[in-house]
């Protein structure tokens, strides 16, 4: 069933991309969308599988100031936060805890202004919509919940912080897949 779901999600993008190979600008968003769709409907996936679509999107650069650049910047900002935060539980040692969170925060503090400058060269307006910014800010209470609250409330249920992280990141991955599909449609000219 999983393979059929993945193929159903990939079919419109693959059909259109293969039918019009001249639309090279749409290839990177198509690859990113396909990777995210496979992640969403795959039988057994791991958070590390979010990194290939992220790398493809990071290497892709629509013309500055275009509608595609704005959508690309939003997608890259959200997916990078989700992908990086989703792999943090792999660094579970006390020595890695602070460094991993600090690096994630530093990356976001550097990436968001850079993405905004590319997407909005005139400097006007916000890069993210209110619900996207609220989602990114939600990682702070999630971290508090996973690091301090759940281990004290339910110390015998060690999987609860991982479950909370996975569920919260899954919301972001679904939204990122939607944005990747929209970016592909914009770049293909629909």
PDB file of C-alpha atoms in Angstrom:
ATOM      1  CA  UNK A   1       0.000   0.000   0.000  1.00  0.00           C
ATOM      2  CA  UNK A   2       2.834   2.381   0.801  1.00  0.00           C
ATOM      3  CA  UNK A   3       4.335   2.042  -2.672  1.00  0.00           C
ATOM      4  CA  UNK A   4       0.963   2.788  -4.259  1.00  0.00           C
ATOM      5  CA  UNK A   5       0.533   5.890  -2.096  1.00  0.00           C
ATOM      6  CA  UNK A   6       4.001   7.129  -3.007  1.00  0.00           C
ATOM      7  CA  UNK A   7       3.353   6.528  -6.714  1.00  0.00           C
ATOM      8  CA  UNK A   8       0.005   8.302  -6.487  1.00  0.00           C
ATOM      9  CA  UNK A   9       1.669  11.347  -4.939  1.00  0.00           C
ATOM     10  CA  UNK A  10       4.534  11.307  -7.429  1.00  0.00           C
ATOM     11  CA  UNK A  11       2.469  10.682 -10.564  1.00  0.00           C
ATOM     12  CA  UNK A  12       1.474  14.275 -11.448  1.00  0.00           C
ATOM     13  CA  UNK A  13       4.979  15.628 -10.889  1.00  0.00           C
ATOM     14  CA  UNK A  14       6.755  12.805 -12.700  1.00  0.00           C
ATOM     15  CA  UNK A  15       4.337  12.831 -15.631  1.00  0.00           C
ATOM     16  CA  UNK A  16       4.642  16.583 -16.164  1.00  0.00           C
ATOM     17  CA  UNK A  17       8.402  16.710 -15.587  1.00  0.00           C
ATOM     18  CA  UNK A  18       9.076  13.839 -17.976  1.00  0.00           C
ATOM     19  CA  UNK A  19       6.701  15.287 -20.576  1.00  0.00           C
ATOM     20  CA  UNK A  20       8.490  18.667 -20.512  1.00  0.00           C
ATOM     21  CA  UNK A  21      12.181  18.064 -19.918  1.00  0.00           C
ATOM     22  CA  UNK A  22      12.884  21.635 -21.064  1.00  0.00           C
ATOM     23  CA  UNK A  23      11.535  22.963 -17.764  1.00  0.00           C
ATOM     24  CA  UNK A  24      14.917  22.555 -16.054  1.00  0.00           C
ATOM     25  CA  UNK A  25      14.111  25.177 -13.409  1.00  0.00           C
ATOM     26  CA  UNK A  26      11.378  22.917 -12.086  1.00  0.00           C
ATOM     27  CA  UNK A  27      13.635  19.870 -11.722  1.00  0.00           C
ATOM     28  CA  UNK A  28      15.016  20.676  -8.242  1.00  0.00           C
ATOM     29  CA  UNK A  29      11.574  21.387  -6.726  1.00  0.00           C
ATOM     30  CA  UNK A  30      10.305  18.178  -8.358  1.00  0.00           C
ATOM     31  CA  UNK A  31      13.125  16.147  -6.798  1.00  0.00           C
ATOM     32  CA  UNK A  32      12.523  17.780  -3.399  1.00  0.00           C
ATOM     33  CA  UNK A  33       8.779  17.121  -3.597  1.00  0.00           C
ATOM     34  CA  UNK A  34       9.371  13.502  -4.629  1.00  0.00           C
ATOM     35  CA  UNK A  35      11.751  13.001  -1.702  1.00  0.00           C
ATOM     36  CA  UNK A  36       9.265  14.479   0.750  1.00  0.00           C
ATOM     37  CA  UNK A  37       6.374  12.466  -0.701  1.00  0.00           C
ATOM     38  CA  UNK A  38       8.405   9.275  -0.383  1.00  0.00           C
ATOM     39  CA  UNK A  39       9.228  10.248   3.200  1.00  0.00           C
ATOM     40  CA  UNK A  40       5.571  10.886   4.051  1.00  0.00           C
ATOM     41  CA  UNK A  41       4.205   7.644   2.638  1.00  0.00           C
ATOM     42  CA  UNK A  42       7.192   5.344   2.973  1.00  0.00           C
ATOM     43  CA  UNK A  43       6.910   2.155   4.982  1.00  0.00           C
ATOM     44  CA  UNK A  44      10.004   2.727   7.102  1.00  0.00           C
ATOM     45  CA  UNK A  45      11.610   6.136   7.072  1.00  0.00           C
ATOM     46  CA  UNK A  46      14.036   7.941   9.296  1.00  0.00           C
ATOM     47  CA  UNK A  47      14.436  11.626   9.962  1.00  0.00           C
ATOM     48  CA  UNK A  48      17.767  11.570   8.124  1.00  0.00           C
ATOM     49  CA  UNK A  49      15.749  11.041   4.927  1.00  0.00           C
ATOM     50  CA  UNK A  50      14.694  14.707   5.129  1.00  0.00           C
ATOM     51  CA  UNK A  51      18.237  15.844   4.409  1.00  0.00           C
ATOM     52  CA  UNK A  52      18.416  14.961   0.658  1.00  0.00           C
ATOM     53  CA  UNK A  53      15.398  17.133  -0.278  1.00  0.00           C
ATOM     54  CA  UNK A  54      16.870  19.876   1.903  1.00  0.00           C
ATOM     55  CA  UNK A  55      20.240  19.681   0.116  1.00  0.00           C
ATOM     56  CA  UNK A  56      18.536  19.795  -3.298  1.00  0.00           C
ATOM     57  CA  UNK A  57      16.540  22.870  -2.273  1.00  0.00           C
ATOM     58  CA  UNK A  58      19.605  24.551  -0.780  1.00  0.00           C
ATOM     59  CA  UNK A  59      21.436  24.177  -4.097  1.00  0.00           C
ATOM     60  CA  UNK A  60      18.466  25.553  -6.047  1.00  0.00           C
ATOM     61  CA  UNK A  61      18.214  29.328  -6.458  1.00  0.00           C
ATOM     62  CA  UNK A  62      15.241  30.877  -8.270  1.00  0.00           C
ATOM     63  CA  UNK A  63      15.717  34.452  -9.550  1.00  0.00           C
ATOM     64  CA  UNK A  64      15.950  36.883  -6.626  1.00  0.00           C
ATOM     65  CA  UNK A  65      12.745  38.728  -5.867  1.00  0.00           C
ATOM     66  CA  UNK A  66      10.539  36.423  -7.930  1.00  0.00           C
ATOM     67  CA  UNK A  67       7.451  34.633  -6.642  1.00  0.00           C
ATOM     68  CA  UNK A  68       9.432  31.403  -6.880  1.00  0.00           C
ATOM     69  CA  UNK A  69      12.231  32.915  -4.753  1.00  0.00           C
ATOM     70  CA  UNK A  70       9.762  33.920  -2.030  1.00  0.00           C
ATOM     71  CA  UNK A  71       8.155  30.478  -1.972  1.00  0.00           C
ATOM     72  CA  UNK A  72      11.578  28.792  -2.102  1.00  0.00           C
ATOM     73  CA  UNK A  73      12.808  30.862   0.849  1.00  0.00           C
ATOM     74  CA  UNK A  74       9.753  29.990   2.946  1.00  0.00           C
ATOM     75  CA  UNK A  75      10.114  26.318   2.089  1.00  0.00           C
ATOM     76  CA  UNK A  76      13.834  26.272   2.827  1.00  0.00           C
ATOM     77  CA  UNK A  77      13.366  28.095   6.153  1.00  0.00           C
ATOM     78  CA  UNK A  78      10.682  25.681   7.343  1.00  0.00           C
ATOM     79  CA  UNK A  79      12.180  22.462   6.030  1.00  0.00           C
ATOM     80  CA  UNK A  80      15.642  23.264   7.365  1.00  0.00           C
ATOM     81  CA  UNK A  81      14.231  23.883  10.845  1.00  0.00           C
ATOM     82  CA  UNK A  82      12.182  20.687  10.751  1.00  0.00           C
ATOM     83  CA  UNK A  83      14.955  18.517   9.319  1.00  0.00           C
ATOM     84  CA  UNK A  84      17.580  19.783  11.723  1.00  0.00           C
ATOM     85  CA  UNK A  85      15.353  19.564  14.785  1.00  0.00           C
ATOM     86  CA  UNK A  86      14.111  16.095  13.800  1.00  0.00           C
ATOM     87  CA  UNK A  87      17.640  14.653  13.910  1.00  0.00           C
ATOM     88  CA  UNK A  88      18.487  16.206  17.300  1.00  0.00           C
ATOM     89  CA  UNK A  89      17.276  13.144  19.255  1.00  0.00           C
ATOM     90  CA  UNK A  90      20.106  11.216  17.574  1.00  0.00           C
ATOM     91  CA  UNK A  91      22.497  13.390  19.612  1.00  0.00           C
ATOM     92  CA  UNK A  92      21.230  12.276  22.991  1.00  0.00           C
ATOM     93  CA  UNK A  93      24.347  12.633  25.128  1.00  0.00           C
ATOM     94  CA  UNK A  94      24.641  15.386  27.715  1.00  0.00           C
ATOM     95  CA  UNK A  95      27.798  16.702  26.035  1.00  0.00           C
ATOM     96  CA  UNK A  96      26.054  17.082  22.669  1.00  0.00           C
ATOM     97  CA  UNK A  97      22.800  18.563  23.970  1.00  0.00           C
ATOM     98  CA  UNK A  98      23.808  22.199  24.321  1.00  0.00           C
ATOM     99  CA  UNK A  99      26.087  22.284  21.293  1.00  0.00           C
ATOM    100  CA  UNK A 100      23.453  20.759  18.995  1.00  0.00           C
ATOM    101  CA  UNK A 101      20.748  23.205  20.066  1.00  0.00           C
ATOM    102  CA  UNK A 102      23.136  26.173  19.879  1.00  0.00           C
ATOM    103  CA  UNK A 103      24.219  25.227  16.362  1.00  0.00           C
ATOM    104  CA  UNK A 104      20.610  24.870  15.248  1.00  0.00           C
ATOM    105  CA  UNK A 105      19.763  28.278  16.685  1.00  0.00           C
ATOM    106  CA  UNK A 106      22.841  29.886  15.107  1.00  0.00           C
ATOM    107  CA  UNK A 107      22.001  28.359  11.751  1.00  0.00           C
ATOM    108  CA  UNK A 108      18.440  29.677  11.880  1.00  0.00           C
ATOM    109  CA  UNK A 109      19.624  33.129  12.968  1.00  0.00           C
ATOM    110  CA  UNK A 110      21.959  33.244   9.952  1.00  0.00           C
ATOM    111  CA  UNK A 111      19.696  31.544   7.408  1.00  0.00           C
ATOM    112  CA  UNK A 112      16.484  33.509   7.932  1.00  0.00           C
ATOM    113  CA  UNK A 113      17.972  36.968   7.202  1.00  0.00           C
ATOM    114  CA  UNK A 114      19.887  35.581   4.206  1.00  0.00           C
ATOM    115  CA  UNK A 115      16.760  33.948   2.791  1.00  0.00           C
ATOM    116  CA  UNK A 116      14.751  37.114   3.412  1.00  0.00           C
ATOM    117  CA  UNK A 117      17.342  39.260   1.620  1.00  0.00           C
ATOM    118  CA  UNK A 118      17.234  36.981  -1.431  1.00  0.00           C
ATOM    119  CA  UNK A 119      13.457  36.583  -1.513  1.00  0.00           C
ATOM    120  CA  UNK A 120      12.644  40.228  -0.773  1.00  0.00           C
ATOM    121  CA  UNK A 121      15.509  42.280  -2.223  1.00  0.00           C
ATOM    122  CA  UNK A 122      13.682  45.567  -1.564  1.00  0.00           C
ATOM    123  CA  UNK A 123      13.462  44.706   2.115  1.00  0.00           C
ATOM    124  CA  UNK A 124       9.704  45.149   2.384  1.00  0.00           C
ATOM    125  CA  UNK A 125       7.436  42.647   4.044  1.00  0.00           C
ATOM    126  CA  UNK A 126       7.861  39.527   6.100  1.00  0.00           C
ATOM    127  CA  UNK A 127       9.432  36.367   4.743  1.00  0.00           C
ATOM    128  CA  UNK A 128       7.161  33.952   6.605  1.00  0.00           C
ATOM    129  CA  UNK A 129       3.416  34.004   6.997  1.00  0.00           C
ATOM    130  CA  UNK A 130       2.104  34.296  10.546  1.00  0.00           C
ATOM    131  CA  UNK A 131       1.317  30.588  10.900  1.00  0.00           C
ATOM    132  CA  UNK A 132       4.760  29.623   9.569  1.00  0.00           C
ATOM    133  CA  UNK A 133       6.489  31.944  12.041  1.00  0.00           C
ATOM    134  CA  UNK A 134       4.268  30.579  14.833  1.00  0.00           C
ATOM    135  CA  UNK A 135       5.244  27.037  13.848  1.00  0.00           C
ATOM    136  CA  UNK A 136       8.952  27.885  14.003  1.00  0.00           C
ATOM    137  CA  UNK A 137       8.504  29.581  17.372  1.00  0.00           C
ATOM    138  CA  UNK A 138       6.711  26.432  18.561  1.00  0.00           C
ATOM    139  CA  UNK A 139      10.019  24.587  18.617  1.00  0.00           C
ATOM    140  CA  UNK A 140      10.931  26.463  21.839  1.00  0.00           C
ATOM    141  CA  UNK A 141       7.983  25.132  23.900  1.00  0.00           C
ATOM    142  CA  UNK A 142       8.474  21.726  22.280  1.00  0.00           C
ATOM    143  CA  UNK A 143      12.081  21.695  23.482  1.00  0.00           C
ATOM    144  CA  UNK A 144      10.968  22.687  26.973  1.00  0.00           C
ATOM    145  CA  UNK A 145       8.328  19.961  26.937  1.00  0.00           C
ATOM    146  CA  UNK A 146      10.747  17.282  25.715  1.00  0.00           C
ATOM    147  CA  UNK A 147      13.749  18.260  27.812  1.00  0.00           C
ATOM    148  CA  UNK A 148      12.173  19.257  31.124  1.00  0.00           C
ATOM    149  CA  UNK A 149       8.473  18.495  31.464  1.00  0.00           C
ATOM    150  CA  UNK A 150       7.952  14.994  30.042  1.00  0.00           C
ATOM    151  CA  UNK A 151      11.022  13.391  31.649  1.00  0.00           C
ATOM    152  CA  UNK A 152       9.796  14.608  35.052  1.00  0.00           C
ATOM    153  CA  UNK A 153       6.103  13.819  34.585  1.00  0.00           C
ATOM    154  CA  UNK A 154       6.574  10.382  33.055  1.00  0.00           C
ATOM    155  CA  UNK A 155      10.136   9.191  33.636  1.00  0.00           C
ATOM    156  CA  UNK A 156       9.259   5.589  32.769  1.00  0.00           C
ATOM    157  CA  UNK A 157       7.875   6.597  29.365  1.00  0.00           C
ATOM    158  CA  UNK A 158      11.135   7.622  27.719  1.00  0.00           C
ATOM    159  CA  UNK A 159       9.559   7.496  24.254  1.00  0.00           C
ATOM    160  CA  UNK A 160       7.181  10.421  24.913  1.00  0.00           C
ATOM    161  CA  UNK A 161       9.709  13.179  24.078  1.00  0.00           C
ATOM    162  CA  UNK A 162      10.581  11.340  20.850  1.00  0.00           C
ATOM    163  CA  UNK A 163       6.902  10.958  20.032  1.00  0.00           C
ATOM    164  CA  UNK A 164       6.231  14.657  20.651  1.00  0.00           C
ATOM    165  CA  UNK A 165       9.186  15.616  18.446  1.00  0.00           C
ATOM    166  CA  UNK A 166       8.100  13.259  15.675  1.00  0.00           C
ATOM    167  CA  UNK A 167       4.494  14.441  15.675  1.00  0.00           C
ATOM    168  CA  UNK A 168       5.438  18.129  15.685  1.00  0.00           C
ATOM    169  CA  UNK A 169       8.005  17.637  12.928  1.00  0.00           C
ATOM    170  CA  UNK A 170       5.517  15.571  10.897  1.00  0.00           C
ATOM    171  CA  UNK A 171       3.226  18.599  10.726  1.00  0.00           C
ATOM    172  CA  UNK A 172       6.108  20.622   9.328  1.00  0.00           C
ATOM    173  CA  UNK A 173       7.066  17.929   6.809  1.00  0.00           C
ATOM    174  CA  UNK A 174       3.502  17.767   5.497  1.00  0.00           C
ATOM    175  CA  UNK A 175       3.428  21.526   5.084  1.00  0.00           C
ATOM    176  CA  UNK A 176       6.890  21.510   3.470  1.00  0.00           C
ATOM    177  CA  UNK A 177       5.703  18.894   0.961  1.00  0.00           C
ATOM    178  CA  UNK A 178       2.770  21.152   0.125  1.00  0.00           C
ATOM    179  CA  UNK A 179       5.111  24.127  -0.350  1.00  0.00           C
ATOM    180  CA  UNK A 180       7.476  22.024  -2.485  1.00  0.00           C
ATOM    181  CA  UNK A 181       4.560  21.027  -4.706  1.00  0.00           C
ATOM    182  CA  UNK A 182       3.495  24.675  -5.005  1.00  0.00           C
ATOM    183  CA  UNK A 183       7.070  25.701  -5.831  1.00  0.00           C
ATOM    184  CA  UNK A 184       7.220  23.045  -8.527  1.00  0.00           C
ATOM    185  CA  UNK A 185       3.929  24.340  -9.996  1.00  0.00           C
ATOM    186  CA  UNK A 186       5.198  27.929  -9.988  1.00  0.00           C
ATOM    187  CA  UNK A 187       8.483  26.939 -11.647  1.00  0.00           C
ATOM    188  CA  UNK A 188       6.794  24.744 -14.236  1.00  0.00           C
ATOM    189  CA  UNK A 189       4.561  27.669 -15.141  1.00  0.00           C
ATOM    190  CA  UNK A 190       1.166  26.565 -13.859  1.00  0.00           C
TER     191      UNK A 190
END
